[in-house]
Short mmCIF file of C-alpha atoms in Angstrom, two decimals:
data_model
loop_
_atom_site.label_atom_id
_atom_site.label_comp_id
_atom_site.label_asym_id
_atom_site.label_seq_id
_atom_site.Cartn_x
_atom_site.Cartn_y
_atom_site.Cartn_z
CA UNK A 1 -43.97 -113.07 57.45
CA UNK A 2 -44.29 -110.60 60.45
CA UNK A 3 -42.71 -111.97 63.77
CA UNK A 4 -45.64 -110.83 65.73
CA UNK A 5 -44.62 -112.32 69.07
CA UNK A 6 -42.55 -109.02 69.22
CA UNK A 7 -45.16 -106.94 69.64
CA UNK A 8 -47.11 -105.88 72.93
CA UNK A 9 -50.30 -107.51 73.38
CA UNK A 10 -52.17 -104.45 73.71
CA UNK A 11 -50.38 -103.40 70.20
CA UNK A 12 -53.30 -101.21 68.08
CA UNK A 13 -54.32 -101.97 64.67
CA UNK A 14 -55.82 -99.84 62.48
CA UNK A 15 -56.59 -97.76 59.40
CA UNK A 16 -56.71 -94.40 57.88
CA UNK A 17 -58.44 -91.60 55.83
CA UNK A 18 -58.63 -87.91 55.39
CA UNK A 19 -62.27 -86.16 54.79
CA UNK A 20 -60.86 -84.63 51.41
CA UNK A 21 -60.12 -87.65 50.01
CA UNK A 22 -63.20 -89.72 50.60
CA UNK A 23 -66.50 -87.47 51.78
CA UNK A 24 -67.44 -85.87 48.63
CA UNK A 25 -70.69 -83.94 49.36
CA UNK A 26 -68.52 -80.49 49.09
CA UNK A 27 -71.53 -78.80 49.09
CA UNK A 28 -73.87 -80.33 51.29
CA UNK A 29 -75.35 -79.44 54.49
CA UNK A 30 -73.31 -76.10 54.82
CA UNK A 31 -69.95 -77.21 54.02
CA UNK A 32 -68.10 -74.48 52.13
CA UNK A 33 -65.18 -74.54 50.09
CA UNK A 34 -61.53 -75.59 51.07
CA UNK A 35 -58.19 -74.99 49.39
CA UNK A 36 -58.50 -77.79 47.88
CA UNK A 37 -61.71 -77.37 46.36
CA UNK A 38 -60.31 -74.64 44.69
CA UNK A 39 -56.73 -75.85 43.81
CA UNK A 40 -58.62 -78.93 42.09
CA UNK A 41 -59.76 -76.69 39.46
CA UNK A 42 -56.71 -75.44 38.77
CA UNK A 43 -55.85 -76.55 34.84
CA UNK A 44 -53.29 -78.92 35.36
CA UNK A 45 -53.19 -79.00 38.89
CA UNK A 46 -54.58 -82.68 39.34
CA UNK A 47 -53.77 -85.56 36.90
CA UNK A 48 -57.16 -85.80 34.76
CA UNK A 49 -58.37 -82.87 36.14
CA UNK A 50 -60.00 -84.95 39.19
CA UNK A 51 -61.58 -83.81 42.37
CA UNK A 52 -62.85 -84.64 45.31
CA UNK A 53 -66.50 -83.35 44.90
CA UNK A 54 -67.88 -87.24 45.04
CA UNK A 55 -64.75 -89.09 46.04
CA UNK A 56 -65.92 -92.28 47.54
CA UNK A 57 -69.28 -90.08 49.08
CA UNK A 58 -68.60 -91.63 52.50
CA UNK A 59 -70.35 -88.60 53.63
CA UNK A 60 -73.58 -90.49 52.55
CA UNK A 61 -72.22 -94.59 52.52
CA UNK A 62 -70.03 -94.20 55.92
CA UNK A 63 -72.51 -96.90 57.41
CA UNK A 64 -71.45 -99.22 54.40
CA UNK A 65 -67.43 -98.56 55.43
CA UNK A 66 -68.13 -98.68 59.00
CA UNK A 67 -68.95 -102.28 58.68
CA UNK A 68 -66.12 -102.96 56.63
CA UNK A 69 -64.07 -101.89 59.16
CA UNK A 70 -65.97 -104.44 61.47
CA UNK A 71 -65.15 -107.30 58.75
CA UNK A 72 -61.44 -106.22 58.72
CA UNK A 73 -61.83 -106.36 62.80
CA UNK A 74 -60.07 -102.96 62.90
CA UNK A 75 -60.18 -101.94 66.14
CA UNK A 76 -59.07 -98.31 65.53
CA UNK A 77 -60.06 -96.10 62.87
CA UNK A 78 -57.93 -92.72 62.31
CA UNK A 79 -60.06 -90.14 60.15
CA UNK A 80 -60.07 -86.66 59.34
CA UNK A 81 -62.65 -83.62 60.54
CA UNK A 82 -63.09 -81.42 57.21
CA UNK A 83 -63.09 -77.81 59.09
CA UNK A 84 -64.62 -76.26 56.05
CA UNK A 85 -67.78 -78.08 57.37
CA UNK A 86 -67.87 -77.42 60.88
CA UNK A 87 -66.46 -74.04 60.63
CA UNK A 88 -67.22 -73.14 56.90
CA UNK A 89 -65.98 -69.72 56.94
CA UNK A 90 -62.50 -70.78 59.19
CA UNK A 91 -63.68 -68.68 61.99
CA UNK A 92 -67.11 -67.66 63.48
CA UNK A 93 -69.92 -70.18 64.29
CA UNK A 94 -69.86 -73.65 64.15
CA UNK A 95 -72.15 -75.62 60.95
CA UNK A 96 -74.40 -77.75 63.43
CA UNK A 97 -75.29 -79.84 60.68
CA UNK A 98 -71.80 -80.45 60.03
CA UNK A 99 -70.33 -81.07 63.57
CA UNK A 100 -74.05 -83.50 63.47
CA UNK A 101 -71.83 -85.88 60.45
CA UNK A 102 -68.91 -86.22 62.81
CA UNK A 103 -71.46 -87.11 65.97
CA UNK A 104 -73.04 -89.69 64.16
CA UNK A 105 -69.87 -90.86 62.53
CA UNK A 106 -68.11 -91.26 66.54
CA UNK A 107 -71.55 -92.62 68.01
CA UNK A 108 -71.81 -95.54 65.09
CA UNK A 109 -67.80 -96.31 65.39
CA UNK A 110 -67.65 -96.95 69.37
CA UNK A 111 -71.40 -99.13 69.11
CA UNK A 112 -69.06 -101.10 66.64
CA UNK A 113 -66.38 -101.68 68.81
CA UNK A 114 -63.78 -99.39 67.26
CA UNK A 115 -62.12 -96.63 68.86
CA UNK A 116 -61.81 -92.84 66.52
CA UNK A 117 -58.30 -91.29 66.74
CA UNK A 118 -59.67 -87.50 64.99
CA UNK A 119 -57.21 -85.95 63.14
CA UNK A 120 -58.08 -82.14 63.16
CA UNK A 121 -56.30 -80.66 60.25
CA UNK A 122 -56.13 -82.75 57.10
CA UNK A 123 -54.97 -79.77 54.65
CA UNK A 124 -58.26 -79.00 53.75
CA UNK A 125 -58.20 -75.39 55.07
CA UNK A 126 -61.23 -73.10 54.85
CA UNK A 127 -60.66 -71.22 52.06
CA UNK A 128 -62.26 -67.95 53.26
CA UNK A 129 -58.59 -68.29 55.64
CA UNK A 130 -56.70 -68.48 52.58
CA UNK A 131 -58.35 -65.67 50.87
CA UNK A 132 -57.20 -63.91 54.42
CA UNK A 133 -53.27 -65.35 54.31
CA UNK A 134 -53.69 -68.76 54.93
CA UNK A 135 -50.93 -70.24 57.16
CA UNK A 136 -48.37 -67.78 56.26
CA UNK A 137 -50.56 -65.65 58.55
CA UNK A 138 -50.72 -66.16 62.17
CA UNK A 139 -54.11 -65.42 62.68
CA UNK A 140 -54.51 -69.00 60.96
CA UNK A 141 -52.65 -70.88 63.77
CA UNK A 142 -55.09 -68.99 66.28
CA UNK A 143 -58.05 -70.20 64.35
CA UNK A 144 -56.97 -73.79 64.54
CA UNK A 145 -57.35 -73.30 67.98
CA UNK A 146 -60.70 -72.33 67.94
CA UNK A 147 -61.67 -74.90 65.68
CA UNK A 148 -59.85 -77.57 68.46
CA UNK A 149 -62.21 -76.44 70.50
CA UNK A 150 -65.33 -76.21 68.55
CA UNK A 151 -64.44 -79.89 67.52
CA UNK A 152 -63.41 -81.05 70.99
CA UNK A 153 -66.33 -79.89 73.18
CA UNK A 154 -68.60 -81.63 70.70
CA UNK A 155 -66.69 -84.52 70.54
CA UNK A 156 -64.35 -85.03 73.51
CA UNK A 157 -66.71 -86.95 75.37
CA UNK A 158 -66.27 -90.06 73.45
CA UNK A 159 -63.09 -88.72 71.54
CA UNK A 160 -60.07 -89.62 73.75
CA UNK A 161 -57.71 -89.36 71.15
CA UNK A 162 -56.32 -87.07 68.59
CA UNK A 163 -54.29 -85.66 65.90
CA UNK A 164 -53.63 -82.12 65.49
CA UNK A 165 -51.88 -81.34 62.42
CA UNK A 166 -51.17 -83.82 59.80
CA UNK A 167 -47.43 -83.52 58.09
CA UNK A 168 -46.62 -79.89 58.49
CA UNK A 169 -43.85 -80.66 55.79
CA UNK A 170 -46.42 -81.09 53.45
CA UNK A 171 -48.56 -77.97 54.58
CA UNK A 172 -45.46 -76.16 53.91
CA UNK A 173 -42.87 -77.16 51.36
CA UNK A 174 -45.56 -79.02 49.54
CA UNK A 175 -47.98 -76.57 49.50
CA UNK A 176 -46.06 -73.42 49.51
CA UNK A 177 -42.49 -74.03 48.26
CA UNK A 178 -43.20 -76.77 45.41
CA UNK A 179 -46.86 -75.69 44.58
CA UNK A 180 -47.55 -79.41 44.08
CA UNK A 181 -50.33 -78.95 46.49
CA UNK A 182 -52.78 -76.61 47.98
CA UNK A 183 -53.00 -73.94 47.66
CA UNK A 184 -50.09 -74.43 45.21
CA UNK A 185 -47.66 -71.72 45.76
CA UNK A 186 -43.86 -71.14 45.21
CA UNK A 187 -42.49 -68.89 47.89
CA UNK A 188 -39.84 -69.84 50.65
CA UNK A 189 -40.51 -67.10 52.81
CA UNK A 190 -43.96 -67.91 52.81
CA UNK A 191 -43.04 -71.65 52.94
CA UNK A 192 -41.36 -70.55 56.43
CA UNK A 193 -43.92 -68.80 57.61
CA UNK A 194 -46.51 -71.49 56.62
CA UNK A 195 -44.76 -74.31 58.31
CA UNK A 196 -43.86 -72.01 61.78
CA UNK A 197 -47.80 -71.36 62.37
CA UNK A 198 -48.61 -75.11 61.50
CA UNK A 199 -46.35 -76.03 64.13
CA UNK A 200 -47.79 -73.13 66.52
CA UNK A 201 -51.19 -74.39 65.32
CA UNK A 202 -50.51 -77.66 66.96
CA UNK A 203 -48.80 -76.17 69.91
CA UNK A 204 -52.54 -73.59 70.31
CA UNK A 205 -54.72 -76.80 69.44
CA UNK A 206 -53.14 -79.10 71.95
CA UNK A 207 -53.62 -76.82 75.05
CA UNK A 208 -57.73 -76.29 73.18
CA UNK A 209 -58.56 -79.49 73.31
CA UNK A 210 -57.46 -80.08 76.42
CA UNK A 211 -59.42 -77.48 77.99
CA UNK A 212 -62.61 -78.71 75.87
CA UNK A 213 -62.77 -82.17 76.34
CA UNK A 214 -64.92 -83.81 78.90
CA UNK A 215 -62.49 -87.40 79.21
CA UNK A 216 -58.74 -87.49 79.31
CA UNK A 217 -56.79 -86.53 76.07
CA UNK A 218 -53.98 -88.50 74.26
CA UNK A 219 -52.81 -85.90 71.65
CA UNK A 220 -50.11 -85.84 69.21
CA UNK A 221 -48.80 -84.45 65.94
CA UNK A 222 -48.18 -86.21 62.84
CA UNK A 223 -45.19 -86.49 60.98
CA UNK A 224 -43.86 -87.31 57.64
CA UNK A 225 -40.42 -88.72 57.87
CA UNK A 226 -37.59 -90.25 55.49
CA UNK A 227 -34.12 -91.92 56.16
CA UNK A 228 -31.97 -89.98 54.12
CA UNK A 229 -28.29 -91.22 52.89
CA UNK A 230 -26.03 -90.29 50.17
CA UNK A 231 -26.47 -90.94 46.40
CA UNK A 232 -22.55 -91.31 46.33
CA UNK A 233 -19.64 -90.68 48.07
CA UNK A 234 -18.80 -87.47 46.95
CA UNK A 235 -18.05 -84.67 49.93
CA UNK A 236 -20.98 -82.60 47.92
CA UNK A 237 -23.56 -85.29 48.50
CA UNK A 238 -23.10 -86.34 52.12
CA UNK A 239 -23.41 -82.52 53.29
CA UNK A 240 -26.82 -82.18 51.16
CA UNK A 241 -27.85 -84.96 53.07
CA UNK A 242 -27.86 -83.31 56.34
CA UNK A 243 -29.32 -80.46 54.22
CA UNK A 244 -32.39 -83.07 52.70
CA UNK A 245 -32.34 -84.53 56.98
CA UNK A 246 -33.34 -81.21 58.05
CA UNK A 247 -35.30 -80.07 55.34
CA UNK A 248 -37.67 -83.43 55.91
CA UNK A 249 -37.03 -84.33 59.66
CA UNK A 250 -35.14 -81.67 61.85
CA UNK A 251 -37.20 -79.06 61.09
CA UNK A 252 -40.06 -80.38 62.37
CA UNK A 253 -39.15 -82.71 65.16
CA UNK A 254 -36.41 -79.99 66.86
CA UNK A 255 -38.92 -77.64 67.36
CA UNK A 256 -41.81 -79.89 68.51
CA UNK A 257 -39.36 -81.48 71.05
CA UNK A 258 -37.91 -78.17 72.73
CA UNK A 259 -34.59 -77.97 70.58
CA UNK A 260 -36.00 -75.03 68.58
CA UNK A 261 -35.42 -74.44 64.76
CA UNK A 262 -31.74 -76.09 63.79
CA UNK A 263 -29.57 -73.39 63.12
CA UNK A 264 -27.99 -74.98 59.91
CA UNK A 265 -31.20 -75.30 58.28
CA UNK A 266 -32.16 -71.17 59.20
CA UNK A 267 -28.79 -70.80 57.81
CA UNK A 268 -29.70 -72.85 54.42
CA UNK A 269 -32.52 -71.02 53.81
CA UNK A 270 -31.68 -67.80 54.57
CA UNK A 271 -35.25 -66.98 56.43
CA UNK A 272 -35.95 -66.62 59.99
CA UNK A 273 -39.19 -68.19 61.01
CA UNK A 274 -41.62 -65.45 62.61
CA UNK A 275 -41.02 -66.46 66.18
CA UNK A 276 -42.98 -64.16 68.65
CA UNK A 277 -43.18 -64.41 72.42
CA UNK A 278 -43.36 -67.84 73.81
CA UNK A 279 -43.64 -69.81 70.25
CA UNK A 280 -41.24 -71.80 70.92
CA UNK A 281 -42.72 -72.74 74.16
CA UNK A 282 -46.16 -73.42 72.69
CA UNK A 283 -44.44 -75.41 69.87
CA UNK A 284 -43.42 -77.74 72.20
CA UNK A 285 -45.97 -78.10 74.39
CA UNK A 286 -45.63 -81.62 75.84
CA UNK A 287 -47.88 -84.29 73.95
CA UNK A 288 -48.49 -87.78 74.73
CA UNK A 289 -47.25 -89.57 71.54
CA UNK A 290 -45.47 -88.83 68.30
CA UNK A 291 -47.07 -89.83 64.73
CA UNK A 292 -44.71 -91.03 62.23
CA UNK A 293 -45.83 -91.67 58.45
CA UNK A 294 -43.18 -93.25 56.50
CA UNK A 295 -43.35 -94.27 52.83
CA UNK A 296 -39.59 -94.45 51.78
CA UNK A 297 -36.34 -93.09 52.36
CA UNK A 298 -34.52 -90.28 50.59
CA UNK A 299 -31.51 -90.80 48.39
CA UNK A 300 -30.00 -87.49 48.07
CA UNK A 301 -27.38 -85.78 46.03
CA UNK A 302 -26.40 -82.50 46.27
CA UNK A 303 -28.28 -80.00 44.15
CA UNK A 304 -26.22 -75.77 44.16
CA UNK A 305 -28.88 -74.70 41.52
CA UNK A 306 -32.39 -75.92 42.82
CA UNK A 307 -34.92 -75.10 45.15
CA UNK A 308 -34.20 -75.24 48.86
CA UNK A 309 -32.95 -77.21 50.55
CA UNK A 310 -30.34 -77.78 47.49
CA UNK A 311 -30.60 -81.44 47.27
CA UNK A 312 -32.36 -83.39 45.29
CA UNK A 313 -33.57 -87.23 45.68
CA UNK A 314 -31.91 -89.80 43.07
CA UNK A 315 -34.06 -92.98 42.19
CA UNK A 316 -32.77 -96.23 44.22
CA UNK A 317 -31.08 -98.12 41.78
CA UNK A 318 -32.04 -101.49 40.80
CA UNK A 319 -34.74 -101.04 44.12
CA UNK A 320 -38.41 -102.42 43.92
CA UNK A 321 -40.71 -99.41 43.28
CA UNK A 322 -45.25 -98.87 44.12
CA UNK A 323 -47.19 -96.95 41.77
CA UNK A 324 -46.35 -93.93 42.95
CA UNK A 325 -42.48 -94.36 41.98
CA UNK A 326 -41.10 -94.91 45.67
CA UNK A 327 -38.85 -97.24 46.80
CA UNK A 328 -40.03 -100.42 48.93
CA UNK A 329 -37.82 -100.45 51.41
CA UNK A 330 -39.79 -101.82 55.07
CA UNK A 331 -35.76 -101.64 56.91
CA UNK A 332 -36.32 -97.70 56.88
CA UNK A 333 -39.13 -97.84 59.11
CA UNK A 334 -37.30 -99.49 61.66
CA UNK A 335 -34.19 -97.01 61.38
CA UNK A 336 -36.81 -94.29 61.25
CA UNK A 337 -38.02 -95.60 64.58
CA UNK A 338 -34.71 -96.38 66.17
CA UNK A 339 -33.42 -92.52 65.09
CA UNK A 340 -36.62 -90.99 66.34
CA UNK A 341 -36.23 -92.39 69.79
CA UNK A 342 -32.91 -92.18 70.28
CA UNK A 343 -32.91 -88.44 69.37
CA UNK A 344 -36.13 -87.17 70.97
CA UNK A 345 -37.47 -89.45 73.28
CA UNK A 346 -41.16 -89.49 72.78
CA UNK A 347 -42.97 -91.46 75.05
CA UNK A 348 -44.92 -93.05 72.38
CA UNK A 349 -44.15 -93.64 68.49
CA UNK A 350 -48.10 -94.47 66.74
CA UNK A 351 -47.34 -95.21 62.87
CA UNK A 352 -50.31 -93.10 61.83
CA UNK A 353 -49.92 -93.89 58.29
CA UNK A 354 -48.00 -97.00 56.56
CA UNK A 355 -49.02 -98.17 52.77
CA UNK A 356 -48.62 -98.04 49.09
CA UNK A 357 -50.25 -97.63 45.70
CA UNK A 358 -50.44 -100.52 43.10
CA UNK A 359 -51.83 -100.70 39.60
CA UNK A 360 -54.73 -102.89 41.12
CA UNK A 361 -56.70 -104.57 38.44
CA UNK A 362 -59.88 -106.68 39.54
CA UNK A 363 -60.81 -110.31 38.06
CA UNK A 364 -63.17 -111.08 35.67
CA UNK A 365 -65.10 -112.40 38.85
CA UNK A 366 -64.17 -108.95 40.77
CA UNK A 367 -61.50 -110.30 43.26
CA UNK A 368 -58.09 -108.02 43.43
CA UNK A 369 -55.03 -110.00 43.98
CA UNK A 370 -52.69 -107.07 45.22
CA UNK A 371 -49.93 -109.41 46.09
CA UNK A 372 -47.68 -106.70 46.14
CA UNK A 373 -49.54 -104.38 48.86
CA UNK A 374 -49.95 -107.99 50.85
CA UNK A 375 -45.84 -108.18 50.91
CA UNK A 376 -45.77 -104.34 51.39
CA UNK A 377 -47.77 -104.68 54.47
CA UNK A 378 -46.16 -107.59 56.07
CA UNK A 379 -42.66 -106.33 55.66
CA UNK A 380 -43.76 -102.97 57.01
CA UNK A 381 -45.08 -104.84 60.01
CA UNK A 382 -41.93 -107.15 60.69
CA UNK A 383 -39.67 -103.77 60.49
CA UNK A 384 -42.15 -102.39 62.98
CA UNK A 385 -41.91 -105.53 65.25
CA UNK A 386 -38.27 -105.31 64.97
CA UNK A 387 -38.07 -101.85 66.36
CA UNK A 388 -40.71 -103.02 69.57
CA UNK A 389 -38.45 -106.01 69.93
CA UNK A 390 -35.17 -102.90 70.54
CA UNK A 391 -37.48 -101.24 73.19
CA UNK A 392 -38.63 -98.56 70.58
CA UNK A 393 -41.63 -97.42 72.23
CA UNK A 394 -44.02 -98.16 69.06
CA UNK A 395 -47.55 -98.71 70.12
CA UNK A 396 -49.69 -99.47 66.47
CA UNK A 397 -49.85 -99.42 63.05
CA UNK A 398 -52.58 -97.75 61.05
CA UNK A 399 -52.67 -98.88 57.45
CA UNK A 400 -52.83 -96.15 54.58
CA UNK A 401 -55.41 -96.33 53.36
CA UNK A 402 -58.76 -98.39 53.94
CA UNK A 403 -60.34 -97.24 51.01
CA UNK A 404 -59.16 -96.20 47.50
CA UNK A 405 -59.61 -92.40 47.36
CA UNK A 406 -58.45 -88.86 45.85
CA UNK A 407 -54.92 -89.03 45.69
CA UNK A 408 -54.45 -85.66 45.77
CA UNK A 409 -52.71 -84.19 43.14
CA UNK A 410 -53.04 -87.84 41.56
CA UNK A 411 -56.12 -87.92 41.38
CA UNK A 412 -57.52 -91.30 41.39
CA UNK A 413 -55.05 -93.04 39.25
CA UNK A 414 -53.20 -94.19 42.27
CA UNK A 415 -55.09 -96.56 44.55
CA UNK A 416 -53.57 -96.70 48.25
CA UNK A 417 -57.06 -99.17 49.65
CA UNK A 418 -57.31 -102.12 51.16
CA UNK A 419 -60.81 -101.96 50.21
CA UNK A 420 -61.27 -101.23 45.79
CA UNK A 421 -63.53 -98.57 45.32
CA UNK A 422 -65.00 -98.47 41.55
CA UNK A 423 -65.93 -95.17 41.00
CA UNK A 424 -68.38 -94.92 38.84
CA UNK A 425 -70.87 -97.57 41.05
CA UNK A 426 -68.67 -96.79 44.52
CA UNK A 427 -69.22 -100.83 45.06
CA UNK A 428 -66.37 -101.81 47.53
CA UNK A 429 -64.25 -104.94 47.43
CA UNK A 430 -62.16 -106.04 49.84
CA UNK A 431 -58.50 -106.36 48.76
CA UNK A 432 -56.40 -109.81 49.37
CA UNK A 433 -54.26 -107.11 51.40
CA UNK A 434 -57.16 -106.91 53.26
CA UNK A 435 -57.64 -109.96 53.89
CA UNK A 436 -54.79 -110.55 55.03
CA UNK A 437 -54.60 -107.73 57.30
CA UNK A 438 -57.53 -109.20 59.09
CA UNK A 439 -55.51 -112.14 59.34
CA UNK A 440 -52.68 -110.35 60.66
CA UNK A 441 -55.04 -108.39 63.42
CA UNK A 442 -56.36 -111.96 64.26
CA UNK A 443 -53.57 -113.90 64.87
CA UNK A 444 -51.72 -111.51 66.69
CA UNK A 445 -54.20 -111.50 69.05
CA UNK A 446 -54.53 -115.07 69.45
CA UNK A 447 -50.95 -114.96 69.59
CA UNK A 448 -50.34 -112.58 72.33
CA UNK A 449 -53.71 -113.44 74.11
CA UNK A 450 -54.87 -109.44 73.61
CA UNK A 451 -58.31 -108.82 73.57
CA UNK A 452 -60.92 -110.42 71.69
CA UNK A 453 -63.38 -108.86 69.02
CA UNK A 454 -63.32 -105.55 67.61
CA UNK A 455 -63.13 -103.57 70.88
CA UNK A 456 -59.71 -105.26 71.40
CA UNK A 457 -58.24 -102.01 70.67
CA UNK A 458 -55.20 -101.30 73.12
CA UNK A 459 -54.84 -97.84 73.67
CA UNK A 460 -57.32 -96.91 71.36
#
């Protein structure tokens, strides 16, 4: 059970989604097509050949999730802006009718009584920007700054806070050194070039949306991080770790924190990153907190004959594993936290995404007993407690995911929800992890004596 007495009364609950995985309605109202779009019709690129053309078409039921949200007494929702639909061609003139979704969406959250934290860049890029580069181009990073402020002067009048770019690891090595993702290449130096204008992206979108917005801005970048340790003892394996440690963390977090690229891992890959000018600078333009999505940690042994960063991650023996085949393991969250803070100092630590995928299988009278997710979810909260308890400036958790969606290049096979989505009737059903999430919320609250109701939102 989560010692909740450790964490700050004005500690913020909530949960997350990304437009690709759950709006559907590709084609409606002006929305144009995104890498992903496309890489989803790649043969073979997505397990059953799934996509995310109807998804769980909360582009037409987001009234219906809304007030799930208000029965889970979430105060804070963290979603996605698809930029193929408010800026269908990447650049050029806003899509009225789609920036019109994302008014409506705001406007029916905050009568609710729960506060939107906007995430800006999802991975679903435009792809008219990929048919012109994509991120290996600059000109990309520029024109998430004009989308920042297309999306923030509509927007940032209720908006107060946001996400710029989610996981540039995945943007990068994901989509452009493992071609696991969109848009599914396998090319370091455009891998390095990818991640550097993600990361000047956020830099360009930060200073945006504070010049666009009409209220006060909390703005941050988010994150995918992993513990990393050795799969033995051998000399070989503990120097791939620092390898697989900069490959997954350094990278990302030196530059965004003023330390600039680390020199070891420029020196592993044998690429310079197209710095220009004041990049750096921009990179690490000062934000207001940190997002950090953790999922497991990395066992790593070294690896002389594979990809970059030549080390490869080793299955946990004898550990507990979720659908997708990573390890349970809550106590990394807290040494994520610990490490973060110690090494970078952010003045806020939000875990933007925290969850895990179970082969959920409903009743005969509908009711899914995810005991697992339940156990995944309090341990994850009772390592995050632990870390407040240290002084780790960790402000809220937002569970991954609220709805079963479009796993990406899982398709739907692997079901992150607290809320069951059947797809072929999109009924919802709310999980027993949801449940007791709500339960969590609520008696942390009456706990602590934070606020009361829905709007009880802390920060957010």
């Amino acid at each position: 059970m989560p010692d909740l007495a450790k964490l700050p009364p004005d500690f913020t609950w909530g949960v997350a989604t990304a437009a690709y995985q759950i709006e559907g309605a590709v084609a409606e109202d002006g929305r144009k097509p995104s890498i992903w779009d496309t890489f989803s019709r790649i043969p073979g690129a997505i397990d059953n050949g799934d996509t995310g053309d109807v998804a769980c078409d909360h582009y037409h039921r987001w009234p219906e999730d809304i007030a799930l949200m208000r029965q889970l007494g979430v105060p804070a929702y963290r979603f996605s802006v698809a930029w193929p639909r408010v800026i269908p061609d990447g650049t050029g003139a806003a899509n009225q009718a789609g920036l019109a979704f994302y008014d409506r969406l705001v406007d029916a959250l905050l009568a609710a009584g729960i506060r939107p934290m906007v995430t800006l860049y999802h991975w679903d890029l435009p792809q008219s920007l990929q048919d012109r580069g994509g991120w290996p181009e600059r000109a990309t990073a520029e024109a998430l700054a004009d989308y920042a402020t297309v999306v923030a002067g509509a927007l940032g009048d209720r908006v107060t806070d946001w996400v710029t770019v989610n996981e540039p690891l995945c943007v990068a090595w994901i989509g452009h050194l493992e071609g696991r993702m969109a848009p599914g290449e396998r090319d370091l130096g455009r891998a390095v070039r990818a991640g550097h204008h993600a990361l000047l992206g956020h830099g360009l979108a930060t200073a945006a949306i504070r010049a666009a917005a009409r209220r006060p801005a909390t703005i941050g970048a988010v994150c995918n991080l992993s513990p990393c340790e050795p799969g033995s003892s051998r000399p070989e394996d503990v120097a791939a770790v620092a390898r697989a440690d900069g490959h997954t963390n350094r990278w990302w977090l030196d530059p965004l924190y003023g330390r600039g690229y680390p020199a070891d891992m420029i020196e592993t890959y044998g690429i310079e990153p197209p710095v220009r000018g004041d990049d750096l600078a921009v990179i690490a333009t000062p934000t207001d907190f940190l997002g950090v999505n953790y999922y497991f940690r990395q066992l790593i042994v070294d690896d002389p004959d594979g990809p970059a960063p030549y080390a490869r991650q080793i299955p946990v023996p004898g550990s507990r594993q979720t659908a997708m085949g990573w390890e349970m393991y809550p106590s990394g969250l807290e040494r994520l936290l610990v490490w973060v803070t110690e090494r970078y100092r952010p003045a806020r630590i939000t875990v933007t995404e925290s969850g895990s995928a179970w082969p959920d299988e409903p009743t005969p009278g509908g009711v899914i007993e995810d005991t697992e997710r339940t156990a995944y979810l309090e341990q994850h909260i009772d390592a995050v407690a632990a870390a407040a308890a240290a002084g780790i400036p960790v402000d809220g958790y937002f569970a991954w995911s609220l709805l079963d969606n479009f796993e990406w290049s899982y398709g739907y096979d692997k079901r992150f929800g607290l809320v069951h989505v059947d797809y072929a009737t999109q009924r919802r059903t709310i999980k027993a992890s949801g449940h007791r999430y709500a339960a969590i919320i609520r008696e942390h609250r009456e706990l602590t004596g934070g606020p009361a109701g829905a709007a009880g939102q802390g920060r957010y």
